[in-house]
Amino acid sequence: GAVVSQHPSRVICKSGTSVKIECRSLDFQATTMFWYRQFPKQSLMLMATSNEGSKATYEQGVEKDKFLINHASLTLSTLTVTSAHPEDSSFYICSAPRLRGLTPDTQYFGPGTRLTVL
Amino acid sequence: AQKVTQAQTEISVVEKEDVTLDCVYETRDTTYYLFWYKQPPSGELVFLIRRNSFDEQNEISGRYSWNFQKSTSSFNFTITASQVVDSAVYFCALRVGAGRRALTFGSGTRLQVQP
């Protein structure tokens, strides 16, 4: 079946550095991907919608200059957390929907990336 | 705007008990999809079920069953004869329309099944 992968699964970085997280659809093309953030013991909150060939759409309150999204190809979206701070420590999860004609799309979630900023 | 409410923050049961996780949703759209996901400690979301707004039939899959009632905007999830491996956080989610849309998640219910 379809799979979405994320890399890295876990990253620890120092405050002020930038971290890139990759999200790949492994056996289907995804012109749209979603990035969610989950703080400890909280729900998943949509951060942004990544669109291949165009700019990402950010949810209210998400800084686009801090969370850079690049949908480089039909199978890859990257999220770069720039100048990371401890408050950016979170679990980042991507998802990719695969359309199946007129039937509702099936959305596949990546395994998540746990970011810890020291 | 869409909203999903899971009023139960945490539930603790003893193995073999039945447990129901509640989910109430809000949307003005007539076409929408409801989901349940399981999130074990590893963090990876495990898809459990998807139900569209035009299909109110209840569904049973092994020890899992779902009760969808549009009249009360609820999509409840029951685990029969719970097991320790069922311990996880369970999320109910909503997506309006078809196509490339994101999901709106509830706050989740943490289920602890004690041996």
Coordinates of N, CA and C in Angstrom, one line a residue:
Chain A
G1 N 0.8 -1.2 0.0 CA 0.0 0.0 0.0 C 0.8 1.3 0.0
A2 N 0.2 2.4 -0.1 CA 0.9 3.6 -0.1 C 1.5 3.9 1.2
V3 N 2.6 4.6 1.2 CA 3.4 4.9 2.4 C 3.9 6.3 2.3
V4 N 3.9 7.0 3.4 CA 4.5 8.3 3.5 C 5.7 8.2 4.5
S5 N 6.8 8.6 4.1 CA 8.0 8.5 5.0 C 8.4 9.9 5.4
Q6 N 9.0 10.0 6.6 CA 9.6 11.2 7.1 C 11.0 11.0 7.5
H7 N 11.8 12.0 7.3 CA 13.2 11.9 7.7 C 13.7 13.3 8.2
P8 N 14.4 13.4 9.3 CA 14.7 12.3 10.3 C 13.5 11.9 11.2
S9 N 13.6 10.9 11.9 CA 12.5 10.5 12.8 C 12.7 11.3 14.1
R10 N 13.9 11.6 14.4 CA 14.2 12.3 15.6 C 15.4 13.2 15.4
V11 N 15.3 14.4 15.9 CA 16.4 15.4 15.8 C 16.5 16.2 17.0
I12 N 17.8 16.4 17.4 CA 18.1 17.3 18.5 C 19.0 18.4 18.0
C13 N 18.7 19.6 18.3 CA 19.6 20.7 17.8 C 19.7 21.8 18.8
K14 N 20.7 22.6 18.5 CA 20.9 23.7 19.4 C 20.0 24.9 19.0
S15 N 19.7 25.7 20.0 CA 18.9 26.9 19.7 C 19.6 27.8 18.7
G16 N 18.9 28.3 17.8 CA 19.4 29.2 16.7 C 19.8 28.5 15.4
T17 N 19.8 27.2 15.4 CA 20.1 26.5 14.2 C 18.9 26.2 13.4
S18 N 19.0 25.7 12.2 CA 17.9 25.4 11.3 C 17.8 23.9 11.1
V19 N 16.6 23.4 11.0 CA 16.4 22.0 10.9 C 15.5 21.7 9.7
K20 N 15.9 20.7 8.9 CA 15.0 20.4 7.7 C 14.4 19.0 7.9
I21 N 13.1 19.0 7.7 CA 12.4 17.7 7.8 C 11.8 17.4 6.4
E22 N 12.0 16.1 6.0 CA 11.6 15.7 4.7 C 10.3 14.8 4.8
C23 N 9.4 15.0 3.9 CA 8.2 14.1 3.8 C 8.1 13.6 2.4
R24 N 8.1 12.3 2.3 CA 8.1 11.7 0.9 C 6.9 10.8 0.8
S25 N 6.2 10.9 -0.3 CA 5.2 9.8 -0.7 C 6.0 8.8 -1.5
L26 N 5.9 7.6 -1.1 CA 6.8 6.5 -1.6 C 6.3 5.9 -2.9
D27 N 5.0 5.7 -3.1 CA 4.6 5.1 -4.3 C 3.4 5.8 -5.0
F28 N 3.2 7.0 -4.7 CA 2.2 7.8 -5.4 C 2.7 9.3 -5.4
Q29 N 2.1 10.0 -6.3 CA 2.4 11.4 -6.4 C 1.4 12.2 -5.6
A30 N 2.0 13.2 -4.9 CA 1.2 14.0 -4.0 C 1.4 15.5 -4.4
T31 N 0.5 16.1 -5.0 CA 0.6 17.5 -5.4 C 0.3 18.4 -4.1
T32 N -0.3 17.8 -3.2 CA -0.6 18.5 -1.9 C -0.1 17.6 -0.8
M33 N 0.5 18.3 0.2 CA 0.9 17.6 1.4 C 0.6 18.5 2.6
F34 N 0.3 18.0 3.7 CA 0.0 18.8 4.9 C 1.0 18.6 6.0
W35 N 1.3 19.7 6.7 CA 2.2 19.6 7.9 C 1.4 19.9 9.1
Y36 N 1.5 19.0 10.1 CA 0.9 19.2 11.4 C 1.9 19.3 12.5
R37 N 1.5 19.9 13.6 CA 2.4 20.0 14.7 C 1.6 19.4 15.9
Q38 N 2.3 18.7 16.7 CA 1.7 18.1 17.9 C 2.6 18.4 19.1
F39 N 2.1 19.2 20.0 CA 2.8 19.4 21.3 C 2.5 18.3 22.2
P40 N 3.3 18.0 23.2 CA 3.1 16.9 24.2 C 1.7 16.9 24.8
K41 N 1.1 15.8 24.6 CA -0.3 15.5 25.2 C -1.3 16.5 24.6
Q42 N -1.1 16.9 23.4 CA -2.0 17.8 22.7 C -2.4 17.1 21.4
S43 N -3.3 17.8 20.7 CA -3.8 17.3 19.5 C -2.9 17.7 18.3
L44 N -3.2 17.2 17.1 CA -2.5 17.6 15.9 C -3.1 18.9 15.4
M45 N -2.3 19.9 15.2 CA -2.8 21.1 14.6 C -2.2 21.4 13.3
L46 N -3.0 21.7 12.3 CA -2.5 21.9 11.0 C -1.7 23.2 11.0
M47 N -0.5 23.1 10.4 CA 0.4 24.3 10.3 C 0.3 24.9 8.9
A48 N 0.4 24.0 7.9 CA 0.4 24.6 6.5 C 0.1 23.5 5.5
T49 N -0.3 24.0 4.4 CA -0.6 23.1 3.2 C 0.5 23.3 2.2
S50 N 1.2 22.3 1.8 CA 2.3 22.4 0.9 C 1.7 22.0 -0.5
N51 N 2.0 22.9 -1.5 CA 1.5 22.7 -2.8 C 2.6 22.6 -3.8
E52 N 2.7 21.6 -4.6 CA 3.7 21.4 -5.6 C 3.6 22.5 -6.6
G53 N 4.6 23.2 -6.9 CA 4.6 24.2 -7.9 C 4.1 25.6 -7.5
S54 N 3.7 25.7 -6.3 CA 3.2 27.0 -5.8 C 3.5 27.2 -4.3
K55 N 3.2 28.4 -3.8 CA 3.6 28.7 -2.4 C 2.7 27.9 -1.5
A56 N 3.3 27.6 -0.3 CA 2.5 26.9 0.7 C 1.5 27.9 1.3
T57 N 0.4 27.3 1.8 CA -0.6 28.1 2.5 C -0.5 27.8 4.0
Y58 N -0.3 28.9 4.8 CA -0.1 28.7 6.2 C -1.3 29.0 7.0
E59 N -1.5 28.3 8.1 CA -2.6 28.5 9.0 C -2.3 29.8 9.8
Q60 N -3.4 30.4 10.3 CA -3.3 31.6 11.1 C -2.4 31.3 12.3
G61 N -1.5 32.2 12.5 CA -0.6 32.1 13.7 C 0.7 31.4 13.4
V62 N 0.8 30.8 12.2 CA 2.1 30.1 11.9 C 2.9 31.0 11.1
E63 N 4.2 31.3 11.5 CA 5.0 32.2 10.8 C 5.7 31.6 9.6
K64 N 5.4 32.1 8.5 CA 5.9 31.5 7.2 C 7.4 31.7 7.1
D65 N 7.9 32.7 7.7 CA 9.4 32.9 7.5 C 10.1 32.0 8.5
K66 N 9.5 31.5 9.5 CA 10.1 30.6 10.4 C 10.0 29.2 10.0
F67 N 8.9 28.8 9.4 CA 8.6 27.5 8.9 C 8.6 27.5 7.4
L68 N 9.7 27.3 6.8 CA 9.8 27.3 5.4 C 9.4 26.0 4.8
I69 N 8.5 26.0 3.8 CA 8.0 24.8 3.2 C 8.3 24.9 1.7
N70 N 8.9 23.8 1.2 CA 9.3 23.7 -0.2 C 8.8 22.3 -0.7
H71 N 7.9 22.4 -1.7 CA 7.3 21.2 -2.3 C 8.1 21.0 -3.6
A72 N 9.3 20.4 -3.4 CA 10.3 20.3 -4.5 C 9.8 19.4 -5.7
S73 N 9.1 18.4 -5.4 CA 8.7 17.5 -6.5 C 7.3 16.9 -6.1
L74 N 6.8 16.1 -7.0 CA 5.5 15.5 -6.7 C 5.5 14.4 -5.6
T75 N 6.7 14.1 -5.1 CA 6.8 13.1 -4.0 C 7.6 13.7 -2.8
L76 N 7.9 14.9 -2.8 CA 8.7 15.4 -1.7 C 8.3 16.8 -1.3
S77 N 8.1 17.0 0.0 CA 7.9 18.3 0.6 C 8.8 18.4 1.8
T78 N 9.4 19.6 2.0 CA 10.3 19.7 3.1 C 9.9 20.9 4.0
L79 N 10.0 20.7 5.3 CA 9.7 21.8 6.2 C 11.0 22.1 6.9
T80 N 11.4 23.4 6.8 CA 12.6 23.8 7.5 C 12.2 24.8 8.6
V81 N 12.7 24.4 9.8 CA 12.4 25.2 11.0 C 13.7 26.1 11.1
T82 N 13.5 27.4 10.8 CA 14.7 28.3 10.8 C 14.9 28.9 12.2
S83 N 16.1 29.1 12.6 CA 16.5 29.6 13.9 C 15.6 29.0 15.0
A84 N 15.7 27.7 15.1 CA 14.9 27.0 16.1 C 15.1 27.4 17.5
H85 N 14.0 27.5 18.3 CA 14.1 27.8 19.7 C 13.4 26.7 20.5
P86 N 13.7 26.6 21.8 CA 13.1 25.5 22.6 C 11.6 25.4 22.4
E87 N 10.9 26.5 22.2 CA 9.4 26.4 22.1 C 9.0 25.8 20.8
D88 N 9.9 25.6 19.8 CA 9.6 24.9 18.6 C 9.7 23.4 18.8
S89 N 10.2 22.9 19.9 CA 10.2 21.5 20.2 C 8.8 20.9 20.1
S90 N 8.7 19.9 19.3 CA 7.4 19.4 19.0 C 7.5 18.1 18.2
F91 N 6.4 17.5 17.9 CA 6.3 16.4 17.0 C 5.6 16.9 15.7
Y92 N 6.4 16.8 14.6 CA 5.9 17.2 13.4 C 5.5 16.1 12.5
I93 N 4.3 16.1 12.0 CA 3.8 15.0 11.2 C 3.3 15.5 9.8
C94 N 3.6 14.9 8.8 CA 3.1 15.2 7.5 C 2.1 14.2 7.0
S95 N 1.3 14.7 6.1 CA 0.4 13.7 5.5 C 0.2 14.1 4.0
A96 N -0.2 13.1 3.2 CA -0.3 13.3 1.8 C -1.6 12.5 1.4
P97 N -2.5 13.2 0.7 CA -3.7 12.6 0.2 C -3.5 12.1 -1.2
R98 N -4.0 10.9 -1.5 CA -4.0 10.4 -2.8 C -5.4 10.3 -3.4
L99 N -5.6 11.0 -4.4 CA -6.9 11.0 -5.0 C -7.2 9.7 -5.7
R100 N -8.4 9.4 -5.7 CA -8.8 8.2 -6.4 C -10.1 8.5 -7.2
G101 N -9.9 9.3 -8.2 CA -11.0 9.6 -9.0 C -12.1 10.4 -8.3
L102 N -13.3 10.0 -8.4 CA -14.4 10.7 -7.7 C -14.6 10.3 -6.3
T103 N -13.9 9.2 -5.9 CA -14.1 8.8 -4.5 C -13.2 9.6 -3.6
P104 N -13.6 9.7 -2.4 CA -12.8 10.6 -1.5 C -11.3 10.1 -1.4
D105 N -10.4 11.1 -1.3 CA -9.0 10.8 -1.2 C -8.7 10.0 0.0
T106 N -7.7 9.2 -0.1 CA -7.1 8.5 1.1 C -5.9 9.3 1.6
Q107 N -5.9 9.6 2.8 CA -4.8 10.5 3.3 C -3.9 9.6 4.2
Y108 N -2.6 9.7 3.8 CA -1.6 8.8 4.5 C -0.7 9.7 5.4
F109 N -0.5 9.3 6.6 CA 0.3 10.1 7.5 C 1.7 9.5 7.6
G110 N 2.7 10.4 7.7 CA 4.1 9.9 7.9 C 4.2 9.5 9.4
P111 N 5.3 8.9 9.7 CA 5.5 8.4 11.1 C 5.9 9.6 12.1
G112 N 6.1 10.8 11.6 CA 6.4 11.9 12.5 C 7.9 12.1 12.7
T113 N 8.2 13.3 13.0 CA 9.6 13.7 13.4 C 9.6 14.4 14.7
R114 N 10.3 13.9 15.7 CA 10.3 14.5 17.0 C 11.5 15.5 17.1
L115 N 11.2 16.8 17.2 CA 12.2 17.8 17.2 C 12.4 18.3 18.7
T116 N 13.7 18.3 19.1 CA 14.0 18.8 20.4 C 15.1 19.9 20.2
V117 N 14.7 21.1 20.7 CA 15.7 22.2 20.6 C 16.2 22.5 21.9
L118 N 17.5 22.4 22.1 CA 18.1 22.7 23.4 C 18.4 24.1 23.6
Chain B
A1 N -16.6 27.0 9.9 CA -15.5 26.4 10.5 C -15.9 25.0 11.1
Q2 N -14.9 24.1 11.1 CA -15.2 22.8 11.6 C -14.6 22.6 13.0
K3 N -15.3 21.7 13.8 CA -14.8 21.5 15.1 C -15.1 20.0 15.5
V4 N -14.1 19.5 16.2 CA -14.3 18.1 16.7 C -14.1 18.1 18.2
T5 N -15.0 17.6 19.0 CA -14.9 17.6 20.4 C -14.8 16.2 21.0
Q6 N -13.8 15.9 21.7 CA -13.6 14.6 22.4 C -13.6 15.0 23.9
A7 N -14.7 14.9 24.5 CA -14.8 15.4 25.9 C -14.0 14.6 26.9
Q8 N -13.8 13.3 26.6 CA -13.1 12.5 27.5 C -11.6 12.6 27.3
T9 N -10.9 13.2 28.3 CA -9.5 13.4 28.2 C -8.7 12.1 28.4
E10 N -9.2 11.4 29.4 CA -8.5 10.2 29.8 C -9.5 9.1 30.3
I11 N -9.3 7.9 29.9 CA -10.2 6.8 30.4 C -9.3 5.7 30.8
S12 N -9.7 5.1 32.0 CA -8.9 4.0 32.4 C -9.9 2.8 32.7
V13 N -9.6 1.7 32.1 CA -10.5 0.5 32.3 C -9.6 -0.7 32.6
V14 N -10.2 -1.7 33.1 CA -9.5 -3.0 33.3 C -9.7 -3.9 32.1
E15 N -8.7 -4.6 31.8 CA -8.8 -5.5 30.7 C -10.1 -6.3 30.6
K16 N -10.6 -6.5 29.4 CA -11.9 -7.2 29.1 C -13.1 -6.3 29.3
E17 N -12.9 -5.2 29.8 CA -14.1 -4.3 29.9 C -14.3 -3.7 28.5
D18 N -15.6 -3.3 28.3 CA -15.9 -2.5 27.1 C -15.8 -1.1 27.4
V19 N -15.4 -0.3 26.3 CA -15.2 1.1 26.5 C -15.6 1.9 25.3
T20 N -16.3 3.0 25.5 CA -16.7 3.8 24.4 C -16.1 5.2 24.4
L21 N -15.5 5.6 23.3 CA -14.9 6.9 23.2 C -15.8 7.8 22.4
D22 N -16.1 8.9 23.0 CA -17.1 9.8 22.4 C -16.4 10.8 21.4
C23 N -17.2 11.2 20.4 CA -16.7 12.2 19.4 C -18.0 12.9 18.9
V24 N -17.9 14.2 19.1 CA -19.0 15.1 18.6 C -18.3 16.1 17.6
Y25 N -19.0 16.3 16.5 CA -18.4 17.2 15.5 C -19.3 18.3 15.1
E26 N -18.8 19.3 14.5 CA -19.6 20.5 14.0 C -19.1 20.8 12.6
T27 N -20.0 20.9 11.7 CA -19.7 21.4 10.4 C -21.0 21.8 9.7
R28 N -20.9 22.8 8.9 CA -22.1 23.2 8.1 C -22.2 22.6 6.7
D29 N -21.1 21.9 6.4 CA -21.0 21.2 5.1 C -21.9 20.0 5.1
T30 N -22.5 19.6 4.0 CA -23.3 18.4 3.9 C -22.5 17.2 3.5
T31 N -21.3 17.5 2.9 CA -20.4 16.4 2.5 C -19.2 16.5 3.4
Y32 N -19.0 15.5 4.2 CA -17.8 15.4 5.1 C -17.5 14.0 5.4
Y33 N -16.3 13.8 6.0 CA -15.8 12.5 6.3 C -15.3 12.5 7.7
L34 N -15.5 11.5 8.4 CA -15.1 11.3 9.8 C -14.1 10.2 9.9
F35 N -13.2 10.4 10.8 CA -12.1 9.4 10.9 C -11.8 9.1 12.4
W36 N -11.3 7.9 12.6 CA -10.7 7.6 13.9 C -9.3 7.1 13.7
Y37 N -8.3 7.7 14.5 CA -7.0 7.2 14.4 C -6.5 6.8 15.8
K38 N -5.6 5.9 15.9 CA -5.0 5.4 17.1 C -3.5 5.9 17.1
Q39 N -3.1 6.5 18.2 CA -1.7 6.9 18.3 C -1.0 6.3 19.5
P40 N -0.3 5.2 19.2 CA 0.5 4.6 20.3 C 1.6 5.4 20.8
P41 N 2.3 5.0 21.8 CA 3.5 5.8 22.3 C 4.5 6.2 21.2
S42 N 4.6 5.3 20.2 CA 5.6 5.6 19.2 C 5.3 6.9 18.4
G43 N 4.0 7.3 18.5 CA 3.6 8.6 17.8 C 3.0 8.4 16.4
E44 N 3.3 7.3 15.8 CA 2.7 7.1 14.4 C 1.2 6.9 14.5
L45 N 0.5 7.6 13.7 CA -0.9 7.5 13.6 C -1.3 6.2 12.9
V46 N -2.2 5.5 13.5 CA -2.8 4.3 12.8 C -4.2 4.6 12.4
F47 N -4.5 4.4 11.2 CA -5.8 4.7 10.7 C -6.7 3.5 11.1
L48 N -7.9 3.9 11.6 CA -8.9 2.9 12.0 C -10.1 2.8 11.1
I49 N -10.7 4.0 10.8 CA -11.9 4.0 10.0 C -12.1 5.3 9.4
R50 N -12.8 5.3 8.2 CA -13.3 6.5 7.6 C -14.8 6.3 7.3
R51 N -15.5 7.3 7.5 CA -17.0 7.2 7.3 C -17.4 8.5 6.6
N52 N -18.2 8.4 5.5 CA -18.7 9.7 4.9 C -20.0 10.0 5.4
S53 N -20.4 11.3 5.2 CA -21.6 11.8 5.8 C -22.9 11.2 5.2
F54 N -22.8 10.5 4.1 CA -24.0 9.9 3.5 C -24.2 8.4 3.9
D55 N -23.3 8.0 4.7 CA -23.4 6.6 5.1 C -23.5 6.5 6.6
E56 N -24.7 6.3 7.1 CA -24.9 6.3 8.6 C -24.8 4.9 9.1
Q57 N -24.5 3.9 8.3 CA -24.5 2.5 8.8 C -23.4 2.4 9.9
N58 N -23.7 1.7 10.9 CA -22.7 1.4 11.9 C -21.7 0.3 11.4
E59 N -20.6 0.3 11.9 CA -19.6 -0.6 11.4 C -18.9 -1.4 12.5
I60 N -18.6 -2.6 12.2 CA -17.9 -3.4 13.2 C -16.7 -4.1 12.5
S61 N -15.6 -4.0 13.2 CA -14.4 -4.6 12.8 C -13.7 -5.3 13.9
G62 N -14.0 -6.6 14.0 CA -13.4 -7.3 15.2 C -14.0 -6.8 16.5
R63 N -13.1 -6.4 17.3 CA -13.5 -5.8 18.7 C -13.9 -4.4 18.6
Y64 N -13.7 -3.8 17.4 CA -14.0 -2.3 17.3 C -15.4 -2.2 16.6
S65 N -16.1 -1.2 17.1 CA -17.3 -0.8 16.4 C -17.5 0.7 16.5
W66 N -18.3 1.2 15.5 CA -18.5 2.7 15.4 C -19.9 2.9 15.2
N67 N -20.4 4.0 15.9 CA -21.8 4.4 15.9 C -21.8 5.8 15.4
F68 N -22.3 6.0 14.1 CA -22.4 7.3 13.5 C -23.9 7.7 13.6
Q69 N -24.1 8.9 14.2 CA -25.5 9.4 14.3 C -25.5 10.9 13.9
K70 N -26.0 11.1 12.7 CA -26.0 12.5 12.2 C -26.9 13.4 13.0
S71 N -28.0 12.8 13.6 CA -29.0 13.6 14.4 C -28.3 14.2 15.6
T72 N -27.3 13.6 16.1 CA -26.6 14.1 17.3 C -25.2 14.6 16.9
S73 N -24.8 14.5 15.7 CA -23.5 14.9 15.2 C -22.4 14.1 16.0
S74 N -22.6 12.8 16.1 CA -21.7 12.0 16.9 C -21.2 10.8 16.1
F75 N -20.0 10.5 16.5 CA -19.3 9.3 15.8 C -18.5 8.6 16.9
N76 N -19.2 7.8 17.6 CA -18.6 7.2 18.8 C -17.9 5.8 18.4
F77 N -16.9 5.5 19.2 CA -16.1 4.4 19.0 C -16.1 3.5 20.2
T78 N -16.4 2.2 20.0 CA -16.5 1.3 21.1 C -15.5 0.1 20.9
I79 N -14.7 -0.1 22.0 CA -13.8 -1.3 22.0 C -14.4 -2.3 22.9
T80 N -14.7 -3.5 22.4 CA -15.2 -4.5 23.2 C -14.1 -5.4 23.7
A81 N -14.3 -5.8 25.0 CA -13.3 -6.7 25.6 C -11.9 -6.1 25.4
S82 N -11.7 -5.0 26.0 CA -10.4 -4.2 25.8 C -9.2 -5.1 26.2
Q83 N -8.1 -4.7 25.6 CA -6.8 -5.4 25.9 C -5.8 -4.4 26.2
V84 N -4.7 -4.8 26.8 CA -3.7 -3.9 27.2 C -3.1 -3.2 25.9
V85 N -3.1 -3.9 24.8 CA -2.5 -3.4 23.6 C -3.4 -2.2 23.0
D86 N -4.6 -2.1 23.6 CA -5.4 -1.0 23.1 C -5.0 0.3 23.8
S87 N -4.2 0.3 24.7 CA -3.7 1.5 25.4 C -3.1 2.4 24.4
A88 N -3.6 3.6 24.2 CA -3.1 4.6 23.3 C -3.9 5.9 23.4
V89 N -3.6 6.8 22.6 CA -4.4 8.0 22.4 C -5.2 7.8 21.2
Y90 N -6.5 8.1 21.2 CA -7.4 7.9 20.1 C -7.9 9.3 19.7
F91 N -7.8 9.6 18.4 CA -8.2 10.8 17.8 C -9.4 10.6 16.9
C92 N -10.4 11.5 17.0 CA -11.4 11.6 16.0 C -11.1 12.8 15.2
A93 N -11.4 12.7 13.9 CA -11.0 13.8 13.0 C -12.1 14.0 11.9
L94 N -12.2 15.1 11.4 CA -13.2 15.5 10.4 C -12.5 16.2 9.2
R95 N -13.0 15.8 8.0 CA -12.6 16.5 6.8 C -13.9 16.9 6.1
V96 N -14.0 18.1 5.6 CA -15.1 18.5 4.9 C -14.8 18.4 3.4
G97 N -15.8 18.0 2.6 CA -15.6 17.9 1.2 C -14.7 16.8 0.8
A98 N -14.6 16.6 -0.5 CA -13.6 15.6 -1.0 C -12.4 16.3 -1.5
G99 N -11.5 15.6 -2.1 CA -10.3 16.3 -2.6 C -9.2 16.5 -1.6
R100 N -8.4 17.4 -1.9 CA -7.2 17.6 -1.1 C -7.5 18.5 0.1
R101 N -8.0 18.0 1.1 CA -8.3 18.8 2.3 C -7.6 18.3 3.5
A102 N -7.3 19.1 4.4 CA -6.7 18.7 5.7 C -7.7 18.2 6.6
L103 N -7.3 17.5 7.7 CA -8.2 17.0 8.7 C -8.2 18.0 9.9
T104 N -9.3 18.0 10.5 CA -9.5 18.7 11.8 C -9.6 17.7 12.9
F105 N -8.6 17.7 13.8 CA -8.6 16.7 14.8 C -9.3 17.1 16.1
G106 N -9.8 16.2 16.8 CA -10.3 16.4 18.2 C -9.0 16.4 19.1
S107 N -9.3 16.7 20.4 CA -8.2 16.8 21.3 C -7.6 15.4 21.8
G108 N -8.3 14.4 21.4 CA -7.8 13.1 21.7 C -8.3 12.5 23.1
T109 N -8.4 11.2 23.2 CA -8.7 10.6 24.4 C -7.7 9.5 24.7
R110 N -7.1 9.7 25.8 CA -6.0 8.7 26.2 C -6.7 7.5 26.9
L111 N -6.5 6.4 26.4 CA -7.1 5.1 26.9 C -6.0 4.3 27.6
Q112 N -6.2 4.0 28.9 CA -5.3 3.1 29.6 C -6.1 1.9 30.0
V113 N -5.6 0.7 29.5 CA -6.2 -0.5 29.8 C -5.3 -1.2 30.8
Q114 N -5.8 -1.4 32.0 CA -5.0 -2.1 33.0 C -5.1 -3.6 33.0
P115 N -4.1 -4.3 33.2 CA -4.2 -5.8 33.2 C -4.9 -6.3 34.4

